[in-house]
Tab-separated table of C-alpha atoms in Angstrom:
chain	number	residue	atom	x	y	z
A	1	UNK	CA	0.886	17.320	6.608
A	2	UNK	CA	2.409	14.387	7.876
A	3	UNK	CA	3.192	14.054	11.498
A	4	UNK	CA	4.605	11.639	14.415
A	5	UNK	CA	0.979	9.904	16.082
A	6	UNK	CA	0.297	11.396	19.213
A	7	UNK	CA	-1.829	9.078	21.728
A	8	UNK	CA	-4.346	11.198	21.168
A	9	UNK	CA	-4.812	9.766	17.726
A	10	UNK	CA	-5.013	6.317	18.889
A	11	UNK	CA	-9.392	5.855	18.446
A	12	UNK	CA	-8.474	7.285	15.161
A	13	UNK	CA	-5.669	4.776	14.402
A	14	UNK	CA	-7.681	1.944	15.337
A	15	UNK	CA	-10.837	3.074	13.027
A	16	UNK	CA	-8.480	3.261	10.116
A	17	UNK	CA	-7.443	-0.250	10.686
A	18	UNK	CA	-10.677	-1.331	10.887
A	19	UNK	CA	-11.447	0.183	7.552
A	20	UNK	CA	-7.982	-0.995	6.173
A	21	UNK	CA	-8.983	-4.741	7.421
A	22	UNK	CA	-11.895	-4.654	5.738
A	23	UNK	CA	-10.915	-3.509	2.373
A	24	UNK	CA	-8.079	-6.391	2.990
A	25	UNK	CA	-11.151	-8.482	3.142
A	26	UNK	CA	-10.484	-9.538	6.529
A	27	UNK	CA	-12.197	-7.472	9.050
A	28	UNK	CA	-12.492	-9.704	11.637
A	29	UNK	CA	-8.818	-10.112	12.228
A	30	UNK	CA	-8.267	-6.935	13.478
A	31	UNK	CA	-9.082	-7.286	16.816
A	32	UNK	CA	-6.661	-4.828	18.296
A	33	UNK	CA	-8.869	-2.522	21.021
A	34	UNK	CA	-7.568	0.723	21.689
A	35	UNK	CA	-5.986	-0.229	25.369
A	36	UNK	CA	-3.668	-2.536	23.011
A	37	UNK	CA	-2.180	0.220	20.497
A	38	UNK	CA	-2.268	2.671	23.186
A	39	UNK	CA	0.446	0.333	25.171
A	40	UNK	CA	1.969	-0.757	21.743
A	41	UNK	CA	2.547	2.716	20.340
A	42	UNK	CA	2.916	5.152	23.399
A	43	UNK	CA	3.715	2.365	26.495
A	44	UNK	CA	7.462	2.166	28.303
A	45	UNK	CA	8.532	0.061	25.581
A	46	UNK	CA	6.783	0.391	22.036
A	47	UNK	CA	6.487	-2.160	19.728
A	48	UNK	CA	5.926	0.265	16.702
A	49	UNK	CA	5.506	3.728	15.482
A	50	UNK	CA	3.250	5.622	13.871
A	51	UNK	CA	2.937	8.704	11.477
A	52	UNK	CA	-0.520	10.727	11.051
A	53	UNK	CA	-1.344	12.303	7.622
A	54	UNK	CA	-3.536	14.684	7.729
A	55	UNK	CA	-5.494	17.292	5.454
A	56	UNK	CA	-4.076	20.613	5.205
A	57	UNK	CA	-7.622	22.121	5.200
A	58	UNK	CA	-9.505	20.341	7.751
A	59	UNK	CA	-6.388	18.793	10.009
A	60	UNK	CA	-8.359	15.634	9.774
A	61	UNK	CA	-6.360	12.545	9.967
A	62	UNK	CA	-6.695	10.828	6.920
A	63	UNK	CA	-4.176	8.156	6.375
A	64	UNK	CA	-1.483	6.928	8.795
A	65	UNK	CA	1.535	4.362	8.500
A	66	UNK	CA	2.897	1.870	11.381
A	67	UNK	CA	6.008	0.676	11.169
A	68	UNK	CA	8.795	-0.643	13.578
A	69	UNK	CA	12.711	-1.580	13.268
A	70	UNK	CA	13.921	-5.084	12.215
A	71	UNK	CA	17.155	-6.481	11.947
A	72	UNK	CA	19.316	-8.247	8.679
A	73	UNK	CA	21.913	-10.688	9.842
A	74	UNK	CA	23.004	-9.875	6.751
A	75	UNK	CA	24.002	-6.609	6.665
A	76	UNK	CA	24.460	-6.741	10.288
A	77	UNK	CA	22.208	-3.236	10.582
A	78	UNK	CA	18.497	-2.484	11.566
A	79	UNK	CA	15.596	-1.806	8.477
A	80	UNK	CA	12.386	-1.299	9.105
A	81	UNK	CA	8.861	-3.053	8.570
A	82	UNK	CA	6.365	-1.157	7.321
A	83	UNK	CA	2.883	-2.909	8.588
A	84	UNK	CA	0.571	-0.769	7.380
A	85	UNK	CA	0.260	2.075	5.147
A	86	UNK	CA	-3.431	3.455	4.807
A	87	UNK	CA	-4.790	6.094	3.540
A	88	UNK	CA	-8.744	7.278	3.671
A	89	UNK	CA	-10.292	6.564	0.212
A	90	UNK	CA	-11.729	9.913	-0.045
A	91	UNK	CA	-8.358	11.250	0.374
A	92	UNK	CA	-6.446	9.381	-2.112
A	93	UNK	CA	-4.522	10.672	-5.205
A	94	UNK	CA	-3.498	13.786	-2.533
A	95	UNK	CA	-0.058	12.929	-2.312
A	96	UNK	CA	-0.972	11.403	1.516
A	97	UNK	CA	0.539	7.864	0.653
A	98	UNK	CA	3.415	9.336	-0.979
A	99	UNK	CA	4.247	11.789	1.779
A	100	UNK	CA	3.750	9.073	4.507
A	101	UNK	CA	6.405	6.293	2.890
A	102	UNK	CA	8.848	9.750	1.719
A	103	UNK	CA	9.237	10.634	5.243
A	104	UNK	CA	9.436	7.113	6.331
A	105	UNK	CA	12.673	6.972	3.980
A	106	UNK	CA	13.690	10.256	5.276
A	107	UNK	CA	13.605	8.259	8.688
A	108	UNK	CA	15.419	5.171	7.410
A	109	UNK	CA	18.116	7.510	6.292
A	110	UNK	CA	18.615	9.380	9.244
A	111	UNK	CA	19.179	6.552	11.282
A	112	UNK	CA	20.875	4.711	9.198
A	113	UNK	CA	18.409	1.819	8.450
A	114	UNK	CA	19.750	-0.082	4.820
A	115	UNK	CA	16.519	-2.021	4.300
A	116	UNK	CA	12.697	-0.649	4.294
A	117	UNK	CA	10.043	-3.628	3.427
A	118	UNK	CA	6.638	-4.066	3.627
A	119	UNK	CA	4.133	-6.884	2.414
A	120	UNK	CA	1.485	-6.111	-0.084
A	121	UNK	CA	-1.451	-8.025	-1.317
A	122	UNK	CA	-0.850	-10.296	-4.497
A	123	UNK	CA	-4.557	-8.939	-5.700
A	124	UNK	CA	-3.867	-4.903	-4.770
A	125	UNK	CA	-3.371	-3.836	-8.095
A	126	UNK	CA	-3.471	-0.078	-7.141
A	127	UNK	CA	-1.479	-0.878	-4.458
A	128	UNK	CA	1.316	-2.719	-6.487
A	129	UNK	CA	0.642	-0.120	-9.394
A	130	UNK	CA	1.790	2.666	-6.713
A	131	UNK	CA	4.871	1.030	-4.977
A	132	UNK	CA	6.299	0.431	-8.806
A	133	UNK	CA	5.882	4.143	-9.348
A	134	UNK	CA	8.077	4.494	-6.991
A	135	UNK	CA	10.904	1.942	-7.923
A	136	UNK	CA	10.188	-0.678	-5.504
A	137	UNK	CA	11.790	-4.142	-5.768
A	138	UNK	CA	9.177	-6.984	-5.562
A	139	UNK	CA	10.723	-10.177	-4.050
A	140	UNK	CA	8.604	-12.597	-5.651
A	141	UNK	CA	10.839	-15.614	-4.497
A	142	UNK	CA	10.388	-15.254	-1.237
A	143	UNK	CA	6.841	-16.620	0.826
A	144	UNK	CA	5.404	-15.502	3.783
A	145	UNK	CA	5.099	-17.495	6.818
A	146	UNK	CA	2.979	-17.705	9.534
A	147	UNK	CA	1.989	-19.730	12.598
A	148	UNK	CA	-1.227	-18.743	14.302
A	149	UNK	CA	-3.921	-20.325	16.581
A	150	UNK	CA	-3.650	-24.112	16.862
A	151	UNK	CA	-0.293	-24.836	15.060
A	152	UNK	CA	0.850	-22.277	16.961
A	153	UNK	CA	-0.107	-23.637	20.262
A	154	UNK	CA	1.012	-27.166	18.976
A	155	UNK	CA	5.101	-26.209	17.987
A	156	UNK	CA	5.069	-24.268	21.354
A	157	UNK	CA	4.507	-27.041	23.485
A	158	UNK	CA	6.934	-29.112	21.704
A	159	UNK	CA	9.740	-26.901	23.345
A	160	UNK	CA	12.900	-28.324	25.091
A	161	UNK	CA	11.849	-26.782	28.707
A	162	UNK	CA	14.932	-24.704	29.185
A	163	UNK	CA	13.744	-22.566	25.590
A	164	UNK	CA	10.345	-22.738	26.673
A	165	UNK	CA	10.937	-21.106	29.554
A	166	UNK	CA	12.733	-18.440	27.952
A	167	UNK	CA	11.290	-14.652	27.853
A	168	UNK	CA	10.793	-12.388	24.355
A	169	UNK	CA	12.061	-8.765	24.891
């Protein structure tokens, strides 16, 4: 069964991103306490979403997705971002990872969302293996950025005041 996350399903969220992390290899990154989704997923203005798979016999989550919209200047409508899609490795092969990005289409459909992308690992082969199953488009010519930490810190404070000043929404 796949399901809209409730905040009761937050500890459970987190522990699956813990586990996700670390079979990314990078377990310390995700440093996201349970305060932080709560407010992210379920505050007065979310920053994602999140869908709950869970075992038909045992109604034990076991795999969840978190996504939120983005926007094309190019087609001038809203996609969305797929951040994570997890599923428990004991639970695999059930159908859960297919279910979760199916009704995440269904979604994109319904409100009318022309682009649904996600990042995967260059060295996920099961991962890739499963997403070409399904007829996704790889775009190899594009590279992903990102500004963290120190060089972060470094381009901020090189900002004309009035931007600087400026508040994110």
């Amino acid at each position: 069964m796949i399901r809209p996350a409730t905040v009761h399903d937050v500890p459970a969220i987190r522990t699956m991103i813990r586990e996700l992390a670390a079979y990314e290899k990078a377990e310390e990154q995700a440093r996201a306490s349970e305060e932080q989704l709560r407010e992210a997923l379920f505050g007065e203005h979310p920053a994602a979403y999140a869908l709950i798979a869970e075992d038909d016999g045992t109604g034990e989550a076991v795999g969840y997705a978190l996504w939120f919209p983005r926007f094309s200047t190019w087609t001038g409508t809203r996609g969305m971002h797929l951040e994570d899609l997890y599923v428990r490795p004991g639970a695999r092969g059930g159908g859960h990872g297919r279910a979760l990005l199916a009704t995440l289409a269904a979604l994109c459909r319904r409100e009318g969302y022309d682009r649904f992308e996600w990042w995967v690992l260059g060295w996920n082969e099961p991962a890739i293996g499963f997403y070409s199953s399904l007829g996704v488009e790889f775009l190899d010519e594009w590279r992903v950025c990102r500004l963290s930490g120190e060089p972060l810190e470094e381009l901020a404070a090189r900002a004309p005041e009035a931007v600087g000043t400026a508040r994110a929404v």
